[in-house]
PDB file of C-alpha atoms in Angstrom:
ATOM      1  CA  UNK A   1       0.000   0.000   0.000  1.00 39.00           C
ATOM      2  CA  UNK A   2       1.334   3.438  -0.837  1.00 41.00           C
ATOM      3  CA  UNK A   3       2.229   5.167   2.423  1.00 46.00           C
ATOM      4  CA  UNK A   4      -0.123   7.880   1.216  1.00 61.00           C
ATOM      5  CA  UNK A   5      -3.329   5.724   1.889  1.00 78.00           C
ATOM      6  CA  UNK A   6      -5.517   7.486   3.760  1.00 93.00           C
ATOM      7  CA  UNK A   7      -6.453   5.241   6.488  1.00 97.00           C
ATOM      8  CA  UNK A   8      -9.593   7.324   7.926  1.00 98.00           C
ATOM      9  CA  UNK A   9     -11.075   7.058   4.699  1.00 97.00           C
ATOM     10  CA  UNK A  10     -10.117   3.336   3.739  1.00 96.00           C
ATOM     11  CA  UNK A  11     -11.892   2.138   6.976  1.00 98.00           C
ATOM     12  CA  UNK A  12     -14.445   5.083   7.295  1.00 98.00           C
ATOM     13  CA  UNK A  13     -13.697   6.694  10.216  1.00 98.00           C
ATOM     14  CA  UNK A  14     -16.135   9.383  10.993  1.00 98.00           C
ATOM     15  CA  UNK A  15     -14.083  10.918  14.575  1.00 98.00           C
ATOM     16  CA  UNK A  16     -16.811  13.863  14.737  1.00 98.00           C
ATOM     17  CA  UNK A  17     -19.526  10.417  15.397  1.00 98.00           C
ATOM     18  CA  UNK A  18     -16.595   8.261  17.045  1.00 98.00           C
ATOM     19  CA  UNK A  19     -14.265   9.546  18.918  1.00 98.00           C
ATOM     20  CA  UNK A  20     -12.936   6.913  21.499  1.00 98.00           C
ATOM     21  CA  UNK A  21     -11.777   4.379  19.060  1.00 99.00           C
ATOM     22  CA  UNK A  22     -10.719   0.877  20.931  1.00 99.00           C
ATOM     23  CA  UNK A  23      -8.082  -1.369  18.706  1.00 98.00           C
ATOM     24  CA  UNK A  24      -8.122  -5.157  19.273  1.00 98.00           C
ATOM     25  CA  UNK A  25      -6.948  -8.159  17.443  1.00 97.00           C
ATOM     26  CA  UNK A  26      -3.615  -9.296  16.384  1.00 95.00           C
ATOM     27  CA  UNK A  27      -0.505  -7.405  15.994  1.00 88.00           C
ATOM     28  CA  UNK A  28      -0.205  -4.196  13.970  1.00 93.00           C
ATOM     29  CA  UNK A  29      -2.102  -2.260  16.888  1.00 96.00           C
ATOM     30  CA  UNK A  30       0.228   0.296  17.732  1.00 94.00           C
ATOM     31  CA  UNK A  31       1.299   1.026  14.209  1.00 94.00           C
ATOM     32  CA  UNK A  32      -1.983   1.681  13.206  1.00 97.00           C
ATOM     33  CA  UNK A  33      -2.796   3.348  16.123  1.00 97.00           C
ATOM     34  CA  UNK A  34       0.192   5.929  15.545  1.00 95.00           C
ATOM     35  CA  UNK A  35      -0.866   6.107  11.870  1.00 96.00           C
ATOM     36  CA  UNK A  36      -4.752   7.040  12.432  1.00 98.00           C
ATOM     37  CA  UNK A  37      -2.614   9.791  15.030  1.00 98.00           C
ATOM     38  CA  UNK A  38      -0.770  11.087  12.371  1.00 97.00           C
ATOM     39  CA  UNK A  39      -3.755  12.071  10.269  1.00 98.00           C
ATOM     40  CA  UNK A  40      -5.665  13.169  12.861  1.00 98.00           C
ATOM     41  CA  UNK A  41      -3.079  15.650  13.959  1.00 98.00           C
ATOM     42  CA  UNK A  42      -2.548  16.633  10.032  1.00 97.00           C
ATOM     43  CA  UNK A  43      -6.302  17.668   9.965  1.00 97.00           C
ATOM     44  CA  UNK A  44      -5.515  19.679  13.381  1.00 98.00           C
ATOM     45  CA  UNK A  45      -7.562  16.995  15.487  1.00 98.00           C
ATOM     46  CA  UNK A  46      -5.929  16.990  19.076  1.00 98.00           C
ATOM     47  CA  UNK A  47      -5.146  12.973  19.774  1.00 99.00           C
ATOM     48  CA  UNK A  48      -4.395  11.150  23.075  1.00 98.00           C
ATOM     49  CA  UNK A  49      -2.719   7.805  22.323  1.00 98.00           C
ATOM     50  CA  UNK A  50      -3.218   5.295  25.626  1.00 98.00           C
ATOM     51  CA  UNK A  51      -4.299   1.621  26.684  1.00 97.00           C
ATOM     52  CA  UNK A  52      -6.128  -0.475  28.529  1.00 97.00           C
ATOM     53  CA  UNK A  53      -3.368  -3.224  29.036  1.00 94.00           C
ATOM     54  CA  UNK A  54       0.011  -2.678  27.983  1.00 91.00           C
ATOM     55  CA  UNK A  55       1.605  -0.912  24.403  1.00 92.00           C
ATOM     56  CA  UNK A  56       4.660  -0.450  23.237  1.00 89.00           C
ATOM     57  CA  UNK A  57       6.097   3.239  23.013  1.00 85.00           C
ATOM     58  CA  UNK A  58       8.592   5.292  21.544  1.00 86.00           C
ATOM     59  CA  UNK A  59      10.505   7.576  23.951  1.00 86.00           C
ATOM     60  CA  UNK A  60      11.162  10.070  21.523  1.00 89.00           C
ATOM     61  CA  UNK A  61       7.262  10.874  21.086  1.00 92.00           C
ATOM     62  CA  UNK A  62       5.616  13.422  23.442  1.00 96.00           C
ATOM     63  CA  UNK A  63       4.514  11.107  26.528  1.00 96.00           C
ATOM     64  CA  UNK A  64       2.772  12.090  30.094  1.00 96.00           C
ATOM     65  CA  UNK A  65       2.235  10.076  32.870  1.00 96.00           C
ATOM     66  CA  UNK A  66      -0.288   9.698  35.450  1.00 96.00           C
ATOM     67  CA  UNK A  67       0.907  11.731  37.892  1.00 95.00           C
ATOM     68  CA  UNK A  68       1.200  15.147  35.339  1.00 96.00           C
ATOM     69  CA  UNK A  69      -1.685  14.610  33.942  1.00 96.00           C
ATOM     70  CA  UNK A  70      -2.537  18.322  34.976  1.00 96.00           C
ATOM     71  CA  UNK A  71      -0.416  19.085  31.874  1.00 97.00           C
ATOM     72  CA  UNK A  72      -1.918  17.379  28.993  1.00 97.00           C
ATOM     73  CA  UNK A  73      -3.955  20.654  27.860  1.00 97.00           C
ATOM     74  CA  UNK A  74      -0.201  22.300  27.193  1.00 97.00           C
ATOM     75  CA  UNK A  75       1.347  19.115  25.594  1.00 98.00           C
ATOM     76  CA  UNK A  76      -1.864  18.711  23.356  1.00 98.00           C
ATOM     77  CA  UNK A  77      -1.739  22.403  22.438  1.00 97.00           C
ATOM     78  CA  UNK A  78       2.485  22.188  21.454  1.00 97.00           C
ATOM     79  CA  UNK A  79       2.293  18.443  20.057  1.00 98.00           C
ATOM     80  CA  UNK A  80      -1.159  17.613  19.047  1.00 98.00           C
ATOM     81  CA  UNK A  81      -1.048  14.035  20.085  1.00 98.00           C
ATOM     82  CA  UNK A  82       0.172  13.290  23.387  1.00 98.00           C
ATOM     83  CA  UNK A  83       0.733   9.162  24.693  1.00 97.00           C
ATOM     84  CA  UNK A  84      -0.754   9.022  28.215  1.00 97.00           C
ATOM     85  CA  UNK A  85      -0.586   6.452  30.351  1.00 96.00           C
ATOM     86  CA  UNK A  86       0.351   5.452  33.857  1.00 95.00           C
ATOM     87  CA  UNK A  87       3.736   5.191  33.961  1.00 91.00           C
ATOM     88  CA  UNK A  88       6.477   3.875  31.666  1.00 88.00           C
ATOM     89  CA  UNK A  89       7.229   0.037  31.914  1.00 85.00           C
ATOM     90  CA  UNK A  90      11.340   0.035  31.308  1.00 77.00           C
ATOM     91  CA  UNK A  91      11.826   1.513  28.097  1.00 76.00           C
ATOM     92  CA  UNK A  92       9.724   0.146  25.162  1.00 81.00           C
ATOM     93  CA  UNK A  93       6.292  -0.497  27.070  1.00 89.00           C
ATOM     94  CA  UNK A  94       3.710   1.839  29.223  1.00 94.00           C
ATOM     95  CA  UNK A  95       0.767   0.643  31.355  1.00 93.00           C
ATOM     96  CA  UNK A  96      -2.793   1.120  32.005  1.00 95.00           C
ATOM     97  CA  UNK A  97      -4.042   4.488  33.809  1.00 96.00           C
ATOM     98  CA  UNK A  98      -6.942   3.623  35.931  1.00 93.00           C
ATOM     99  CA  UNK A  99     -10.376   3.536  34.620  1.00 89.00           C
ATOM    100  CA  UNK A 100     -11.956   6.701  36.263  1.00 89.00           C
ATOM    101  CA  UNK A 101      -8.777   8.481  34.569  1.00 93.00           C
ATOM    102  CA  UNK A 102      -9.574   7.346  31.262  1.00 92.00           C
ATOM    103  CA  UNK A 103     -13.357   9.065  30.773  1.00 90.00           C
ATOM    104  CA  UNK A 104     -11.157  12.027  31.430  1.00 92.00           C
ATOM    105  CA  UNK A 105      -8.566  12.170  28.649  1.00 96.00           C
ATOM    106  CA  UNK A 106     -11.120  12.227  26.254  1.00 93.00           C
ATOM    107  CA  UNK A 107     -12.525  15.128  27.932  1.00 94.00           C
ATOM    108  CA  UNK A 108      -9.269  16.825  27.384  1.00 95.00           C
ATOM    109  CA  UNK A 109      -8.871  15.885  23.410  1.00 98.00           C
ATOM    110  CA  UNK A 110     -10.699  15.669  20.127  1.00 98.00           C
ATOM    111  CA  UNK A 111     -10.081  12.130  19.349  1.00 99.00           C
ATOM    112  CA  UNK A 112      -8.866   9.379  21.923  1.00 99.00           C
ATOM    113  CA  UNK A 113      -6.818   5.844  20.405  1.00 99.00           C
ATOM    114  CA  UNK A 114      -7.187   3.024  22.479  1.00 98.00           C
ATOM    115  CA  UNK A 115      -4.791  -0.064  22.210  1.00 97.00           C
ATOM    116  CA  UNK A 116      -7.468  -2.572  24.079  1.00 97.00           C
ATOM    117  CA  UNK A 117      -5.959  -5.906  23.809  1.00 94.00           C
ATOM    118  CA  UNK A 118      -2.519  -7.840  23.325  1.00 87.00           C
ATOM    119  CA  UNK A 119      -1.245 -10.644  21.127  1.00 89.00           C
ATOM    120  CA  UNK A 120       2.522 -10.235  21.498  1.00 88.00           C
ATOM    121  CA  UNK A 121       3.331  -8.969  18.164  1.00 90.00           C
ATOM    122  CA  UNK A 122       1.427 -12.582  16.299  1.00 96.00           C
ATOM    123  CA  UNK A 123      -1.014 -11.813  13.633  1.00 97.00           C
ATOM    124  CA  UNK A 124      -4.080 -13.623  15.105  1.00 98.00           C
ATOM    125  CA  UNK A 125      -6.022 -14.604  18.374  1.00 97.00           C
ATOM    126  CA  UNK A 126      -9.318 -15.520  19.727  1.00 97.00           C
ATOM    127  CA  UNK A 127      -9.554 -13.487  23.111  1.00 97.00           C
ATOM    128  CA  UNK A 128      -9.855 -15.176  26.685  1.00 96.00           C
ATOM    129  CA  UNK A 129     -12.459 -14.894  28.573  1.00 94.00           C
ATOM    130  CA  UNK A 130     -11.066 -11.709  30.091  1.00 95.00           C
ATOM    131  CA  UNK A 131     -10.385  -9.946  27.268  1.00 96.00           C
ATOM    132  CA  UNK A 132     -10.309  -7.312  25.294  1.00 97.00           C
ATOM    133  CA  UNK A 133     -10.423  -4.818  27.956  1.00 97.00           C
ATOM    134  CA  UNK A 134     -12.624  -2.037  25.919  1.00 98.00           C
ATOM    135  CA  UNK A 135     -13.669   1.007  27.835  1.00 96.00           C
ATOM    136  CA  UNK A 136     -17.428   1.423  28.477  1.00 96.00           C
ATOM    137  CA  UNK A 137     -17.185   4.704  26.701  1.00 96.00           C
ATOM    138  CA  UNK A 138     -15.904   3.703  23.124  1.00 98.00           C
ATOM    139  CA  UNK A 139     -17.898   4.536  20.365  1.00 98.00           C
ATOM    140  CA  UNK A 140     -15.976   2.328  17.737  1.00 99.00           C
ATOM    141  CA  UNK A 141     -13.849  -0.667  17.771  1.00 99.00           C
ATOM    142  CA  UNK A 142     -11.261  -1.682  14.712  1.00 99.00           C
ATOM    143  CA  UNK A 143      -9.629  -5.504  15.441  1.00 99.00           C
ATOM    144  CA  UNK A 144      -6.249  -6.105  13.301  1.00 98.00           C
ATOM    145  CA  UNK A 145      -5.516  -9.319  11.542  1.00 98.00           C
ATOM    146  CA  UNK A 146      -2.453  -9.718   9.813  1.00 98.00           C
ATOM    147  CA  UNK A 147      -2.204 -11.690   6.822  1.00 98.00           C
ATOM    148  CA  UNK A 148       0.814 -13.505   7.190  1.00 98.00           C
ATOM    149  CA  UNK A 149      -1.052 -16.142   9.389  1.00 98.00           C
ATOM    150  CA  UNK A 150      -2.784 -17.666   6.410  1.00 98.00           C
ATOM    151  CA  UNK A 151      -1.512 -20.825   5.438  1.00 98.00           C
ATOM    152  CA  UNK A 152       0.445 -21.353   8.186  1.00 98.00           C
ATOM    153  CA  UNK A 153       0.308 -23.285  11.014  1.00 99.00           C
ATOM    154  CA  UNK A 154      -2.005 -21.900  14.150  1.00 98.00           C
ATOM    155  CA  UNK A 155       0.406 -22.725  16.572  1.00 98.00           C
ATOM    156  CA  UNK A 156       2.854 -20.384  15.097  1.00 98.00           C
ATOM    157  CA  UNK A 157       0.914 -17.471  14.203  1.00 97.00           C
ATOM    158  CA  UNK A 158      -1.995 -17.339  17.308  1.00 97.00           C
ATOM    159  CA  UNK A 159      -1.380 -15.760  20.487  1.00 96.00           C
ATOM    160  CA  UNK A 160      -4.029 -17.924  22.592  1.00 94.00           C
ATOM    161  CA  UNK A 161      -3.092 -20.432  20.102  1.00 96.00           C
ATOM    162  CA  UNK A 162      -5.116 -22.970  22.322  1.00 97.00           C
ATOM    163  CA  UNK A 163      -8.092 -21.606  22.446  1.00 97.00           C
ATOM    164  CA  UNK A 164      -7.552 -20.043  18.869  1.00 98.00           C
ATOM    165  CA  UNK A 165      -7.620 -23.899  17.811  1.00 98.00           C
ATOM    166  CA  UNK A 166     -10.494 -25.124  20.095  1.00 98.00           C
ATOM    167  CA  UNK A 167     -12.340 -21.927  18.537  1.00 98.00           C
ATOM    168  CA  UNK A 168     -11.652 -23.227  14.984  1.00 98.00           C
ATOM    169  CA  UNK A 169     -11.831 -27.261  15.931  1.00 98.00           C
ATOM    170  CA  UNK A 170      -8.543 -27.763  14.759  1.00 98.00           C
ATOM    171  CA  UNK A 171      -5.513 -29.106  15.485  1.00 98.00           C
ATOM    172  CA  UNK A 172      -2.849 -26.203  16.523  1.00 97.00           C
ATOM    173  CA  UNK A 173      -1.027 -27.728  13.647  1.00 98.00           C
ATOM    174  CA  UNK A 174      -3.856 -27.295  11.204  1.00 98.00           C
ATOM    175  CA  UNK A 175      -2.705 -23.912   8.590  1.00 98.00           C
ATOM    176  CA  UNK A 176      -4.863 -20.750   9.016  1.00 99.00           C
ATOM    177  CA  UNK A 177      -7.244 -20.265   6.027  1.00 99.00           C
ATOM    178  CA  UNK A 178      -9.081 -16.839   4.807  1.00 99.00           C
ATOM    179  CA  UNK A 179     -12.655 -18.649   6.009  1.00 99.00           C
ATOM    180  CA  UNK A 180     -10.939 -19.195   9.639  1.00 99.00           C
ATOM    181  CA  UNK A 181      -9.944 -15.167   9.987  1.00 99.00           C
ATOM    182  CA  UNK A 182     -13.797 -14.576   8.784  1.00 99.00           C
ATOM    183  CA  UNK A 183     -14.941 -16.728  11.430  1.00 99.00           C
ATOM    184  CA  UNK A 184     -12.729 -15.210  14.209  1.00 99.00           C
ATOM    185  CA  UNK A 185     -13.167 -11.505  12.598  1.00 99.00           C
ATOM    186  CA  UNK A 186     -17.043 -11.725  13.033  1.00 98.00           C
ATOM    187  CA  UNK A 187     -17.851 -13.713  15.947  1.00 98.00           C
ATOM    188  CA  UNK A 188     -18.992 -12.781  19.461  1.00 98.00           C
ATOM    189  CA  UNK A 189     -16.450 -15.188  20.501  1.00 97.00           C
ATOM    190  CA  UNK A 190     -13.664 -13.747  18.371  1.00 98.00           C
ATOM    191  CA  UNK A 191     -12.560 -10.558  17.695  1.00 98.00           C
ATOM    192  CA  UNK A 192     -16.575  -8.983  17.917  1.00 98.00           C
ATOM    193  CA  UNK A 193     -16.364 -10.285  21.791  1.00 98.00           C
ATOM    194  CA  UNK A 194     -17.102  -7.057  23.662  1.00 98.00           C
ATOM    195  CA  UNK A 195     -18.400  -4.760  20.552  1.00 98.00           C
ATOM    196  CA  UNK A 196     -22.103  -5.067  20.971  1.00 97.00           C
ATOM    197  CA  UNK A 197     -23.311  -1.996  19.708  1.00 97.00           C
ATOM    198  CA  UNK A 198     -20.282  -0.018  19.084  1.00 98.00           C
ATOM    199  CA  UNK A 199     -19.327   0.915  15.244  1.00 99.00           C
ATOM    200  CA  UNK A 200     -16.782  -2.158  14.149  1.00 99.00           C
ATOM    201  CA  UNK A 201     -14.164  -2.141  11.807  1.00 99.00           C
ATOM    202  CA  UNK A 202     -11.778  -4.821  10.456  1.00 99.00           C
ATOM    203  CA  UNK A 203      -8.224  -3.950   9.123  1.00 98.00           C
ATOM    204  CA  UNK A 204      -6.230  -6.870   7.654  1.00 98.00           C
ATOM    205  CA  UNK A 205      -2.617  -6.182   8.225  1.00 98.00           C
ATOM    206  CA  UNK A 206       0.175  -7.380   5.564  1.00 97.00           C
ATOM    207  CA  UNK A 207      -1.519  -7.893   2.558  1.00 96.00           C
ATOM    208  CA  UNK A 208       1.984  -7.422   1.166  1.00 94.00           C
ATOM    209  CA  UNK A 209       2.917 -10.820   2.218  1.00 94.00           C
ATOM    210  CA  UNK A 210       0.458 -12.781  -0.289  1.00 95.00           C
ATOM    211  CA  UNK A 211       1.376 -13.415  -3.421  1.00 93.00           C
ATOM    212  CA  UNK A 212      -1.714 -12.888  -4.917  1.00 93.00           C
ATOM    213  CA  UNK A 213      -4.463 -10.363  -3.430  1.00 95.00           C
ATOM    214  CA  UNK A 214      -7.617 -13.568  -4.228  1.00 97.00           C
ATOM    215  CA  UNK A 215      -7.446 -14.459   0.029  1.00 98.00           C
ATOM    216  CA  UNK A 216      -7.387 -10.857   1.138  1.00 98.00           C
ATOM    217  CA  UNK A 217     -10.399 -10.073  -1.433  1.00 98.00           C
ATOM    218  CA  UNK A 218     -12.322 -13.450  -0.382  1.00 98.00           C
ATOM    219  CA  UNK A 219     -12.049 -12.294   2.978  1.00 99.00           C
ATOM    220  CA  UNK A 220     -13.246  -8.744   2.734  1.00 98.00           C
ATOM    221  CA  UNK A 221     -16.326 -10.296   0.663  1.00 98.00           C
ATOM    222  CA  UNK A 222     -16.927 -12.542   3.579  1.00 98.00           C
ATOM    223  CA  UNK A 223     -17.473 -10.296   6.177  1.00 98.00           C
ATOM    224  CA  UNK A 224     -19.028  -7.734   3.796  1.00 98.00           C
ATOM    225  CA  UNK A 225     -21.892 -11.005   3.588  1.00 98.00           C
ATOM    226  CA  UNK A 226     -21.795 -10.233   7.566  1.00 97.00           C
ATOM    227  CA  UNK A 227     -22.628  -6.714   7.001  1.00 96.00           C
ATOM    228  CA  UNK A 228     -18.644  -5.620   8.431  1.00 98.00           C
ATOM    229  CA  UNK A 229     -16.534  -3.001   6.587  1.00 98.00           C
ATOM    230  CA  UNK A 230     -13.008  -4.340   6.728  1.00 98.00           C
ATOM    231  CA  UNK A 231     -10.249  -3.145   3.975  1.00 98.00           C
ATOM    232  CA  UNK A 232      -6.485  -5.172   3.774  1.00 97.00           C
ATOM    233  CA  UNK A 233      -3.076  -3.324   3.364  1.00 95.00           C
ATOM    234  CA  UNK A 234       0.133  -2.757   4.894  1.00 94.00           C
ATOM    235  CA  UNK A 235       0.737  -0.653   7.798  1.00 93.00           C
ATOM    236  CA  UNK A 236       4.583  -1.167   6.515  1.00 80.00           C
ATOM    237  CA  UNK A 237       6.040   2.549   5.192  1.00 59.00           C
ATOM    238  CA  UNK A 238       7.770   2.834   1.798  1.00 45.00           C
ATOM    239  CA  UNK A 239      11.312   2.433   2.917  1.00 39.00           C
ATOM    240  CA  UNK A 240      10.874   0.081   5.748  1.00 42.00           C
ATOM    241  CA  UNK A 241      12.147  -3.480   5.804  1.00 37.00           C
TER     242      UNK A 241
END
């Protein structure tokens, strides 16, 4: 995908009707988390990045914790996107701030990115019981897939991969087929666990891994039959290996 691609408009985003956005599903969270910021702030939307669990940061982006959270208004108005979150876990990850804090950052912005759940970087998983962990207050939720699981095995490309296979009734062993990310990408017991009502989205990651674009298409026409908007790419920039 050309790093151009508007992603607001490939997965119709309307921030002025959603503007706590939760992201779930496999990994590619963050990136396109950071991406959807990077519009946002070039349309002069003012963006607080944070999570529910645990994210990966970089410590060379404007960042507040917790306990100065009495100075996001400033770092909003000299940034425009601002990563808030409890406090810094060493120096590649940030936790959770607690949930009566997190009603109030959205208070404070014009559009508020949630990283929701975790798969530890693998392209696919069907969530336990306990997860995702999306606020009360989000208006739409986007789950990730990435692409490079198909055809391979789901023991190598699942986080849960257990309960990914029970979810499928499959061996962990069995390969991971575009009818098997439909089935996790539109079921209450797969990545729609926890939507209910909410606007839902589908982005499937890495399309620049296949070959051919026939399995991305067949799986956007699947979950179009389930009356989901999902659109494939590659959250990869021109450049990047």
């Amino acid at each position: 995908m050309d790093k151009k691609e508007n992603f607001l408009e490939l997965l119709k985003i309307n921030v002025e009707e959603t503007p706590a956005i939760a992201v779930v599903g496999g990994g590619g969270k963050t990136s396109l988390i950071f991406r959807l910021s990077r519009e946002l702030t070039a349309k002069k939307k003012k963006v607080v990045i944070t999570t529910t669990t645990h994210m990966a940061y970089d410590p060379d982006q404007p960042f507040i914790e917790e306990k100065e959270l009495d100075k996001l208004p400033q770092m909003l108005e000299r940034y425009g996107y601002v990563t808030a979150a409890a406090h810094r876990e060493g120096e590649e990850k940030v936790s959770a701030l607690p949930k009566e804090k997190m009603r109030d950052l959205l208070a404070a912005c014009d559009v508020l990115l949630i990283e929701a759940d975790g798969s530890r970087q693998l392209p696919l998983k069907v969530p336990e019981r306990w997860e995702p962990v999306i606020p009360s207050f989000a208006d739409l939720v986007i789950s990730v897939v990435g692409l490079d699981c198909l055809g391979k095995p789901i023991r190598e490309t699942a986080h849960r991969m257990e309960r990914t296979a029970d979810f499928l009734k499959k061996s962990m062993d069995a390969p991971v087929t575009p009818e098997d990310v439909i089935k996790i990408a539109s079921s209450i017991c797969g990545l729609f666990k926890d939507v209910e009502d909410r606007v839902y989205r589908v982005y499937l990651n890495k399309s620049d891994t296949l070959p051919e674009k026939e399995a991305a298409e067949k799986i956007l026409q699947g979950l179009k039959e389930k009356n989901t908007i999902a659109a494939y790419g590659s959250l990869k920039e021109r450049g990047q290996e």
